[in-house]
PDB file of C-alpha atoms in Angstrom:
ATOM      1  CA  MET X  22      -4.905  25.023  10.963  1.00  0.00           C
ATOM      2  CA  SER X  23      -8.223  22.727  10.841  1.00  0.00           C
ATOM      3  CA  THR X  24     -11.156  23.311  13.172  1.00  0.00           C
ATOM      4  CA  SER X  25     -12.202  20.681  15.542  1.00  0.00           C
ATOM      5  CA  THR X  26     -15.261  20.318  13.479  1.00  0.00           C
ATOM      6  CA  GLU X  27     -13.898  19.026  10.455  1.00  0.00           C
ATOM      7  CA  SER X  28     -14.370  15.530   9.160  1.00  0.00           C
ATOM      8  CA  VAL X  29     -11.539  13.522   9.024  1.00  0.00           C
ATOM      9  CA  PRO X  30     -10.559  10.448   6.963  1.00  0.00           C
ATOM     10  CA  ILE X  31     -10.089   6.810   8.955  1.00  0.00           C
ATOM     11  CA  LEU X  32      -8.516   4.486   6.906  1.00  0.00           C
ATOM     12  CA  MET X  33      -9.061   0.869   7.594  1.00  0.00           C
ATOM     13  CA  TYR X  34      -6.725  -1.594   6.799  1.00  0.00           C
ATOM     14  CA  HIS X  35      -6.554  -5.373   7.488  1.00  0.00           C
ATOM     15  CA  SER X  36      -4.050  -7.642   5.938  1.00  0.00           C
ATOM     16  CA  VAL X  37      -0.654  -6.297   4.129  1.00  0.00           C
ATOM     17  CA  ALA X  38       0.455  -9.089   2.332  1.00  0.00           C
ATOM     18  CA  ARG X  39       2.052 -10.117  -1.187  1.00  0.00           C
ATOM     19  CA  VAL X  40       0.092 -13.616  -0.847  1.00  0.00           C
ATOM     20  CA  PRO X  41      -2.669 -13.519   1.512  1.00  0.00           C
ATOM     21  CA  SER X  42      -5.037 -16.202   2.347  1.00  0.00           C
ATOM     22  CA  ALA X  43      -8.399 -16.606   0.813  1.00  0.00           C
ATOM     23  CA  ALA X  44     -10.310 -15.524   3.390  1.00  0.00           C
ATOM     24  CA  THR X  45      -8.507 -12.317   3.810  1.00  0.00           C
ATOM     25  CA  HIS X  46      -7.859 -11.335   0.067  1.00  0.00           C
ATOM     26  CA  GLY X  47     -10.530  -8.862  -0.580  1.00  0.00           C
ATOM     27  CA  LEU X  48      -9.617  -6.672   2.468  1.00  0.00           C
ATOM     28  CA  SER X  49      -5.860  -6.998   2.030  1.00  0.00           C
ATOM     29  CA  VAL X  50      -3.572  -4.647   0.192  1.00  0.00           C
ATOM     30  CA  SER X  51      -0.062  -5.689  -1.188  1.00  0.00           C
ATOM     31  CA  PRO X  52       2.973  -4.161   0.226  1.00  0.00           C
ATOM     32  CA  ASP X  53       3.726  -2.068  -2.918  1.00  0.00           C
ATOM     33  CA  ASP X  54       0.332  -0.611  -2.688  1.00  0.00           C
ATOM     34  CA  PHE X  55       0.329   0.021   0.868  1.00  0.00           C
ATOM     35  CA  GLU X  56       3.944   2.288   0.352  1.00  0.00           C
ATOM     36  CA  ARG X  57       2.555   4.001  -2.620  1.00  0.00           C
ATOM     37  CA  GLN X  58      -0.656   4.982  -0.585  1.00  0.00           C
ATOM     38  CA  MET X  59       1.415   6.263   2.291  1.00  0.00           C
ATOM     39  CA  GLU X  60       3.519   8.313  -0.447  1.00  0.00           C
ATOM     40  CA  VAL X  61       0.071   9.750  -1.690  1.00  0.00           C
ATOM     41  CA  LEU X  62      -0.647  11.107   2.165  1.00  0.00           C
ATOM     42  CA  GLY X  63       3.011  12.403   2.304  1.00  0.00           C
ATOM     43  CA  GLU X  64       2.947  14.288  -0.962  1.00  0.00           C
ATOM     44  CA  GLN X  65      -0.557  15.588  -0.147  1.00  0.00           C
ATOM     45  CA  GLY X  66       0.617  17.016   3.243  1.00  0.00           C
ATOM     46  CA  PHE X  67      -1.731  14.759   5.274  1.00  0.00           C
ATOM     47  CA  THR X  68      -0.781  14.531   9.040  1.00  0.00           C
ATOM     48  CA  PRO X  69      -1.574  10.958  10.318  1.00  0.00           C
ATOM     49  CA  LEU X  70      -2.809  10.892  14.135  1.00  0.00           C
ATOM     50  CA  THR X  71      -3.486   8.048  16.242  1.00  0.00           C
ATOM     51  CA  ALA X  72      -7.285   6.983  17.344  1.00  0.00           C
ATOM     52  CA  ALA X  73      -6.367   8.579  20.884  1.00  0.00           C
ATOM     53  CA  GLN X  74      -5.327  11.817  19.539  1.00  0.00           C
ATOM     54  CA  LEU X  75      -8.077  12.565  17.195  1.00  0.00           C
ATOM     55  CA  ALA X  76     -10.170  11.845  20.035  1.00  0.00           C
ATOM     56  CA  ALA X  77      -8.406  13.723  22.777  1.00  0.00           C
ATOM     57  CA  ARG X  78      -8.394  16.926  20.491  1.00  0.00           C
ATOM     58  CA  TRP X  79     -12.140  16.521  19.715  1.00  0.00           C
ATOM     59  CA  ARG X  80     -12.797  16.459  23.169  1.00  0.00           C
ATOM     60  CA  SER X  81     -11.052  19.633  24.174  1.00  0.00           C
ATOM     61  CA  ARG X  82     -12.641  22.415  22.302  1.00  0.00           C
ATOM     62  CA  GLY X  83      -9.607  24.645  22.710  1.00  0.00           C
ATOM     63  CA  GLN X  84      -7.145  22.287  20.561  1.00  0.00           C
ATOM     64  CA  THR X  85      -7.477  22.184  16.892  1.00  0.00           C
ATOM     65  CA  LEU X  86      -6.239  19.807  14.709  1.00  0.00           C
ATOM     66  CA  PRO X  87      -3.361  19.647  12.181  1.00  0.00           C
ATOM     67  CA  ASP X  88      -4.000  20.523   8.462  1.00  0.00           C
ATOM     68  CA  ARG X  89      -5.293  17.650   6.468  1.00  0.00           C
ATOM     69  CA  PRO X  90      -5.529  14.981   9.349  1.00  0.00           C
ATOM     70  CA  VAL X  91      -5.876  11.529   8.691  1.00  0.00           C
ATOM     71  CA  LEU X  92      -5.866   8.192  10.633  1.00  0.00           C
ATOM     72  CA  ILE X  93      -4.035   4.998   9.442  1.00  0.00           C
ATOM     73  CA  THR X  94      -5.766   1.882  11.294  1.00  0.00           C
ATOM     74  CA  PHE X  95      -5.214  -2.007  11.181  1.00  0.00           C
ATOM     75  CA  ASP X  96      -7.700  -4.556  12.513  1.00  0.00           C
ATOM     76  CA  ASP X  97      -6.939  -7.739  14.000  1.00  0.00           C
ATOM     77  CA  GLY X  98      -3.465  -8.059  14.074  1.00  0.00           C
ATOM     78  CA  TYR X  99      -1.800  -9.749  10.850  1.00  0.00           C
ATOM     79  CA  GLU X 100       1.527 -10.118  10.704  1.00  0.00           C
ATOM     80  CA  GLY X 101       2.176  -8.314   7.409  1.00  0.00           C
ATOM     81  CA  VAL X 102       1.569  -5.140   9.448  1.00  0.00           C
ATOM     82  CA  HIS X 103       5.046  -5.491  11.290  1.00  0.00           C
ATOM     83  CA  ARG X 104       6.660  -7.292   7.974  1.00  0.00           C
ATOM     84  CA  TYR X 105       5.528  -4.626   5.365  1.00  0.00           C
ATOM     85  CA  ALA X 106       3.682  -1.538   6.822  1.00  0.00           C
ATOM     86  CA  LEU X 107       6.246  -0.804   9.843  1.00  0.00           C
ATOM     87  CA  PRO X 108       9.109  -0.201   7.679  1.00  0.00           C
ATOM     88  CA  VAL X 109       6.879   2.208   5.431  1.00  0.00           C
ATOM     89  CA  LEU X 110       5.337   3.845   8.503  1.00  0.00           C
ATOM     90  CA  ALA X 111       8.770   4.714  10.165  1.00  0.00           C
ATOM     91  CA  LYS X 112      10.040   5.831   6.830  1.00  0.00           C
ATOM     92  CA  HIS X 113       7.692   8.741   6.709  1.00  0.00           C
ATOM     93  CA  GLY X 114       7.416   8.903  10.533  1.00  0.00           C
ATOM     94  CA  PHE X 115       3.683   8.125  10.561  1.00  0.00           C
ATOM     95  CA  ALA X 116       1.666   7.367  13.458  1.00  0.00           C
ATOM     96  CA  SER X 117      -1.029   4.644  13.402  1.00  0.00           C
ATOM     97  CA  THR X 118      -3.491   2.706  15.424  1.00  0.00           C
ATOM     98  CA  LEU X 119      -3.565  -1.290  15.447  1.00  0.00           C
ATOM     99  CA  PHE X 120      -6.595  -3.106  17.046  1.00  0.00           C
ATOM    100  CA  VAL X 121      -5.661  -6.299  17.954  1.00  0.00           C
ATOM    101  CA  SER X 122      -7.751  -9.663  18.534  1.00  0.00           C
ATOM    102  CA  THR X 123      -6.172 -10.933  21.584  1.00  0.00           C
ATOM    103  CA  GLY X 124      -7.305 -14.341  20.928  1.00  0.00           C
ATOM    104  CA  TRP X 125      -5.886 -14.616  17.405  1.00  0.00           C
ATOM    105  CA  LEU X 126      -2.160 -13.324  17.963  1.00  0.00           C
ATOM    106  CA  ARG X 127       0.310 -16.117  17.949  1.00  0.00           C
ATOM    107  CA  GLY X 128       1.399 -17.112  21.794  1.00  0.00           C
ATOM    108  CA  GLU X 129      -0.126 -18.398  24.910  1.00  0.00           C
ATOM    109  CA  TYR X 130      -3.649 -16.596  24.536  1.00  0.00           C
ATOM    110  CA  ASP X 131      -4.050 -18.159  21.129  1.00  0.00           C
ATOM    111  CA  THR X 132      -7.744 -19.458  20.918  1.00  0.00           C
ATOM    112  CA  GLY X 133      -7.498 -20.697  17.277  1.00  0.00           C
ATOM    113  CA  GLY X 134      -9.612 -19.119  14.430  1.00  0.00           C
ATOM    114  CA  ALA X 135      -7.275 -16.691  12.929  1.00  0.00           C
ATOM    115  CA  LEU X 136      -7.606 -15.995   9.404  1.00  0.00           C
ATOM    116  CA  ASP X 137      -4.017 -15.875   8.197  1.00  0.00           C
ATOM    117  CA  ARG X 138      -0.618 -15.310   9.898  1.00  0.00           C
ATOM    118  CA  MET X 139      -0.884 -13.309  12.943  1.00  0.00           C
ATOM    119  CA  LEU X 140       1.596 -11.080  14.848  1.00  0.00           C
ATOM    120  CA  ASP X 141       3.078 -12.365  17.906  1.00  0.00           C
ATOM    121  CA  TRP X 142       3.616 -10.045  21.125  1.00  0.00           C
ATOM    122  CA  ASP X 143       7.046  -9.373  20.374  1.00  0.00           C
ATOM    123  CA  GLN X 144       5.911  -7.743  17.520  1.00  0.00           C
ATOM    124  CA  VAL X 145       3.251  -5.896  18.943  1.00  0.00           C
ATOM    125  CA  ARG X 146       5.599  -4.324  21.321  1.00  0.00           C
ATOM    126  CA  GLU X 147       8.117  -3.309  18.476  1.00  0.00           C
ATOM    127  CA  LEU X 148       5.133  -1.434  16.711  1.00  0.00           C
ATOM    128  CA  ALA X 149       4.224   0.291  19.996  1.00  0.00           C
ATOM    129  CA  ALA X 150       7.900   1.259  20.400  1.00  0.00           C
ATOM    130  CA  ALA X 151       7.750   2.561  17.041  1.00  0.00           C
ATOM    131  CA  GLY X 152       4.530   4.809  17.952  1.00  0.00           C
ATOM    132  CA  ALA X 153       1.907   2.865  16.986  1.00  0.00           C
ATOM    133  CA  GLU X 154      -1.285   2.908  19.544  1.00  0.00           C
ATOM    134  CA  ILE X 155      -2.186  -0.237  20.047  1.00  0.00           C
ATOM    135  CA  GLY X 156      -6.084  -0.790  20.739  1.00  0.00           C
ATOM    136  CA  GLY X 157      -8.851  -3.618  21.240  1.00  0.00           C
ATOM    137  CA  HIS X 158     -10.525  -5.559  19.142  1.00  0.00           C
ATOM    138  CA  SER X 159     -12.178  -8.183  21.369  1.00  0.00           C
ATOM    139  CA  HIS X 160     -10.746 -11.501  22.364  1.00  0.00           C
ATOM    140  CA  THR X 161     -11.941 -13.861  19.974  1.00  0.00           C
ATOM    141  CA  HIS X 162     -13.533 -11.401  16.956  1.00  0.00           C
ATOM    142  CA  PRO X 163     -17.457 -12.263  17.627  1.00  0.00           C
ATOM    143  CA  GLN X 164     -20.227 -10.258  16.463  1.00  0.00           C
ATOM    144  CA  LEU X 165     -20.474  -8.486  19.586  1.00  0.00           C
ATOM    145  CA  ASP X 166     -24.155  -7.412  19.096  1.00  0.00           C
ATOM    146  CA  GLN X 167     -25.024 -10.999  19.066  1.00  0.00           C
ATOM    147  CA  LEU X 168     -23.748 -11.918  22.182  1.00  0.00           C
ATOM    148  CA  SER X 169     -25.455 -12.089  25.802  1.00  0.00           C
ATOM    149  CA  ASP X 170     -24.189  -9.449  28.162  1.00  0.00           C
ATOM    150  CA  ASP X 171     -21.972 -11.958  30.359  1.00  0.00           C
ATOM    151  CA  ALA X 172     -20.006 -12.957  26.850  1.00  0.00           C
ATOM    152  CA  LEU X 173     -19.606  -9.675  25.882  1.00  0.00           C
ATOM    153  CA  ARG X 174     -18.294  -8.605  29.147  1.00  0.00           C
ATOM    154  CA  PHE X 175     -15.687 -11.145  28.864  1.00  0.00           C
ATOM    155  CA  GLU X 176     -14.909 -10.444  24.982  1.00  0.00           C
ATOM    156  CA  LEU X 177     -13.826  -6.975  26.043  1.00  0.00           C
ATOM    157  CA  ARG X 178     -12.476  -7.388  29.441  1.00  0.00           C
ATOM    158  CA  ARG X 179     -10.156 -10.234  28.325  1.00  0.00           C
ATOM    159  CA  CYS X 180      -9.033  -8.142  25.513  1.00  0.00           C
ATOM    160  CA  ARG X 181      -8.558  -5.317  27.739  1.00  0.00           C
ATOM    161  CA  ASP X 182      -6.364  -7.086  30.450  1.00  0.00           C
ATOM    162  CA  ILE X 183      -4.665  -9.225  27.997  1.00  0.00           C
ATOM    163  CA  VAL X 184      -2.904  -5.944  26.287  1.00  0.00           C
ATOM    164  CA  ALA X 185      -2.246  -4.094  29.626  1.00  0.00           C
ATOM    165  CA  ASP X 186      -0.511  -7.382  30.671  1.00  0.00           C
ATOM    166  CA  GLU X 187       1.804  -7.383  27.652  1.00  0.00           C
ATOM    167  CA  LEU X 188       2.299  -3.882  26.932  1.00  0.00           C
ATOM    168  CA  GLY X 189       2.310  -2.388  30.572  1.00  0.00           C
ATOM    169  CA  THR X 190      -1.009   0.110  29.916  1.00  0.00           C
ATOM    170  CA  ARG X 191      -4.571  -0.445  29.255  1.00  0.00           C
ATOM    171  CA  PRO X 192      -5.680   0.282  25.618  1.00  0.00           C
ATOM    172  CA  ALA X 193      -7.704   3.402  25.204  1.00  0.00           C
ATOM    173  CA  SER X 194      -9.132   2.955  21.688  1.00  0.00           C
ATOM    174  CA  PHE X 195     -11.517  -0.153  20.447  1.00  0.00           C
ATOM    175  CA  ALA X 196     -12.673  -1.091  17.305  1.00  0.00           C
ATOM    176  CA  TYR X 197     -15.695  -3.056  16.767  1.00  0.00           C
ATOM    177  CA  PRO X 198     -15.127  -6.490  14.974  1.00  0.00           C
ATOM    178  CA  TYR X 199     -17.049  -6.678  11.770  1.00  0.00           C
ATOM    179  CA  GLY X 200     -18.045  -2.789  12.412  1.00  0.00           C
ATOM    180  CA  TYR X 201     -21.215  -4.134  14.390  1.00  0.00           C
ATOM    181  CA  SER X 202     -22.305  -2.274  17.491  1.00  0.00           C
ATOM    182  CA  SER X 203     -25.065  -1.509  19.049  1.00  0.00           C
ATOM    183  CA  ARG X 204     -26.033   0.882  22.079  1.00  0.00           C
ATOM    184  CA  ARG X 205     -25.657  -1.968  24.356  1.00  0.00           C
ATOM    185  CA  VAL X 206     -22.425  -2.807  22.868  1.00  0.00           C
ATOM    186  CA  ARG X 207     -21.221   0.834  22.935  1.00  0.00           C
ATOM    187  CA  GLU X 208     -22.043   1.226  26.362  1.00  0.00           C
ATOM    188  CA  ARG X 209     -20.263  -1.819  27.533  1.00  0.00           C
ATOM    189  CA  VAL X 210     -17.108  -0.810  25.801  1.00  0.00           C
ATOM    190  CA  ARG X 211     -17.210   2.639  27.548  1.00  0.00           C
ATOM    191  CA  GLU X 212     -17.822   0.902  30.856  1.00  0.00           C
ATOM    192  CA  THR X 213     -14.630  -1.454  30.156  1.00  0.00           C
ATOM    193  CA  GLY X 214     -12.543   1.661  30.169  1.00  0.00           C
ATOM    194  CA  PHE X 215     -12.411   2.362  26.400  1.00  0.00           C
ATOM    195  CA  ARG X 216     -12.261   6.096  25.689  1.00  0.00           C
ATOM    196  CA  GLN X 217     -13.108   5.759  21.834  1.00  0.00           C
ATOM    197  CA  ALA X 218     -14.280   3.283  19.514  1.00  0.00           C
ATOM    198  CA  LEU X 219     -13.999   3.118  15.969  1.00  0.00           C
ATOM    199  CA  ALA X 220     -17.064   1.523  13.696  1.00  0.00           C
ATOM    200  CA  VAL X 221     -17.067   1.261   9.727  1.00  0.00           C
ATOM    201  CA  GLY X 222     -19.750   3.165   7.841  1.00  0.00           C
ATOM    202  CA  ASN X 223     -17.499   4.054   4.887  1.00  0.00           C
ATOM    203  CA  GLY X 224     -17.569   7.797   5.405  1.00  0.00           C
ATOM    204  CA  LEU X 225     -15.714  10.473   6.956  1.00  0.00           C
ATOM    205  CA  ALA X 226     -15.347  10.732  10.891  1.00  0.00           C
ATOM    206  CA  ARG X 227     -16.851  13.632  12.489  1.00  0.00           C
ATOM    207  CA  ARG X 228     -16.982  15.015  15.903  1.00  0.00           C
ATOM    208  CA  THR X 229     -21.025  14.869  15.697  1.00  0.00           C
ATOM    209  CA  GLN X 230     -20.896  11.056  15.470  1.00  0.00           C
ATOM    210  CA  GLY X 231     -19.599  10.978  19.321  1.00  0.00           C
ATOM    211  CA  PRO X 232     -16.439   9.102  20.479  1.00  0.00           C
ATOM    212  CA  TYR X 233     -17.680   5.564  20.399  1.00  0.00           C
ATOM    213  CA  ALA X 234     -19.195   5.566  16.546  1.00  0.00           C
ATOM    214  CA  LEU X 235     -16.344   7.292  14.506  1.00  0.00           C
ATOM    215  CA  ARG X 236     -16.962   6.199  10.988  1.00  0.00           C
ATOM    216  CA  ARG X 237     -13.768   4.698   9.092  1.00  0.00           C
ATOM    217  CA  VAL X 238     -13.278   4.140   5.125  1.00  0.00           C
ATOM    218  CA  THR X 239     -12.285   0.587   3.910  1.00  0.00           C
ATOM    219  CA  VAL X 240      -9.008  -0.007   1.837  1.00  0.00           C
ATOM    220  CA  ARG X 241      -9.389  -2.990  -0.242  1.00  0.00           C
ATOM    221  CA  ARG X 242      -7.143  -5.082  -2.519  1.00  0.00           C
ATOM    222  CA  THR X 243      -9.119  -3.533  -5.502  1.00  0.00           C
ATOM    223  CA  THR X 244      -8.406  -0.048  -3.948  1.00  0.00           C
ATOM    224  CA  GLY X 245      -6.640   1.693  -7.010  1.00  0.00           C
ATOM    225  CA  ALA X 246      -4.399   4.819  -6.935  1.00  0.00           C
ATOM    226  CA  ASP X 247      -7.653   7.378  -8.194  1.00  0.00           C
ATOM    227  CA  GLU X 248      -9.933   5.875  -5.583  1.00  0.00           C
ATOM    228  CA  PHE X 249      -7.546   6.130  -2.543  1.00  0.00           C
ATOM    229  CA  GLU X 250      -7.114   9.480  -3.326  1.00  0.00           C
ATOM    230  CA  ARG X 251     -10.708  10.039  -3.496  1.00  0.00           C
ATOM    231  CA  LEU X 252     -11.010   8.408   0.106  1.00  0.00           C
ATOM    232  CA  VAL X 253      -8.504  10.273   1.775  1.00  0.00           C
ATOM    233  CA  THR X 254     -10.134  13.687   0.077  1.00  0.00           C
ATOM    234  CA  GLY X 255     -13.757  12.746   0.764  1.00  0.00           C
ATOM    235  CA  ARG X 256     -14.719  12.866  -2.712  1.00  0.00           C
ATOM    236  CA  ALA X 257     -17.145  10.506  -4.270  1.00  0.00           C
ATOM    237  CA  ILE X 258     -17.306   7.968  -0.876  1.00  0.00           C
ATOM    238  CA  SER X 259     -21.010   7.662  -1.209  1.00  0.00           C
ATOM    239  CA  ARG X 260     -20.758   6.577  -4.651  1.00  0.00           C
ATOM    240  CA  ASN X 261     -17.851   4.295  -4.130  1.00  0.00           C
ATOM    241  CA  PHE X 262     -19.616   2.429  -0.888  1.00  0.00           C
ATOM    242  CA  ALA X 263     -23.479   2.467  -2.186  1.00  0.00           C
ATOM    243  CA  ALA X 264     -23.369  -1.180  -2.438  1.00  0.00           C
ATOM    244  CA  ASP X 265     -22.008  -1.630   0.902  1.00  0.00           C
ATOM    245  CA  ARG X 266     -24.301   0.421   2.350  1.00  0.00           C
ATOM    246  CA  ALA X 267     -27.337  -1.036   0.958  1.00  0.00           C
ATOM    247  CA  LEU X 268     -26.298  -4.619   2.222  1.00  0.00           C
ATOM    248  CA  THR X 269     -25.448  -2.920   5.802  1.00  0.00           C
ATOM    249  CA  LYS X 270     -28.933  -1.508   6.066  1.00  0.00           C
ATOM    250  CA  GLY X 271     -30.419  -4.548   4.898  1.00  0.00           C
ATOM    251  CA  TYR X 272     -28.464  -6.947   7.453  1.00  0.00           C
ATOM    252  CA  ALA X 273     -29.121  -4.474  10.223  1.00  0.00           C
ATOM    253  CA  VAL X 274     -32.684  -5.335   9.790  1.00  0.00           C
ATOM    254  CA  ILE X 275     -31.832  -9.077  10.126  1.00  0.00           C
ATOM    255  CA  ARG X 276     -29.557  -8.395  13.060  1.00  0.00           C
ATOM    256  CA  ARG X 277     -32.352  -6.309  14.958  1.00  0.00           C
ATOM    257  CA  ALA X 278     -34.715  -9.267  14.357  1.00  0.00           C
ATOM    258  CA  ARG X 279     -32.365 -11.920  15.501  1.00  0.00           C
ATOM    259  CA  GLN X 280     -31.699  -9.797  18.782  1.00  0.00           C
ATOM    260  CA  VAL X 281     -35.421  -9.296  19.534  1.00  0.00           C
ATOM    261  CA  ARG X 282     -35.703 -13.246  18.989  1.00  0.00           C
ATOM    262  CA  ARG X 283     -32.882 -13.975  21.571  1.00  0.00           C
ATOM    263  CA  LYS X 284     -34.587 -11.538  24.260  1.00  0.00           C
ATOM    264  CA  ALA X 285     -37.995 -13.307  23.845  1.00  0.00           C
ATOM    265  CA  ILE X 286     -36.651 -16.478  23.822  1.00  0.00           C
ATOM    266  CA  ARG X 287     -34.348 -15.807  27.228  1.00  0.00           C
ATOM    267  CA  SER X 288     -37.843 -14.186  28.716  1.00  0.00           C
ATOM    268  CA  ARG X 289     -39.400 -17.410  28.538  1.00  0.00           C
ATOM    269  CA  VAL X 290     -36.704 -19.514  29.946  1.00  0.00           C
TER     270      VAL X 290
END
């Protein structure tokens, strides 16, 4: 059995589509590639968990993880998750976690702004009934660390409340839009009632990261079979995502400068 301190690959998917929109193309995967990737997980003996299951086991020092744990996560709520991913997940009996931006899904809460065809709430309920954990991903998918406190609370609470109303239970897990967070954002996510939250980071998740900053690895349109195997086994991740990390570090400096400037402006008002 695995130990509770072991690193775990958390796969971050977005769109699963044959012909994705231009806006989602880079972060999409084809249905055929997704099916092959799930076959790889099955062939190599991985055990998919939900985000809530992983966090619960790491919180309890007496619980161990299964051999070769992995998380399969989807962000935003694209319709292809139901059309293409759900049958494959059901075939393998794999658990997954879907993080929905409630203002992007089709239905009465739709605020516009979605990047491609999205799920409707009946499809979300079917995914939940099939064993997918439904988590929050904000209401309108903003950069949360750039929002005022009032706007941040609205995004989190609106998302939480809509999911609760539609599914009959409050979401336990959250994923930061764009992967951006800060200490303030993480505190507000916790205060809203989410028990754990996922970032990006393009590294393996470890218990020492804490329940509100678990890292994920990005699966892209260009992720080939060999690279996918490296992602789930943790081999050469640093090299694969070196450019991403350099950009993230540079942009973090810019984002912090923006936050300081906004605070200074508010203090003068």
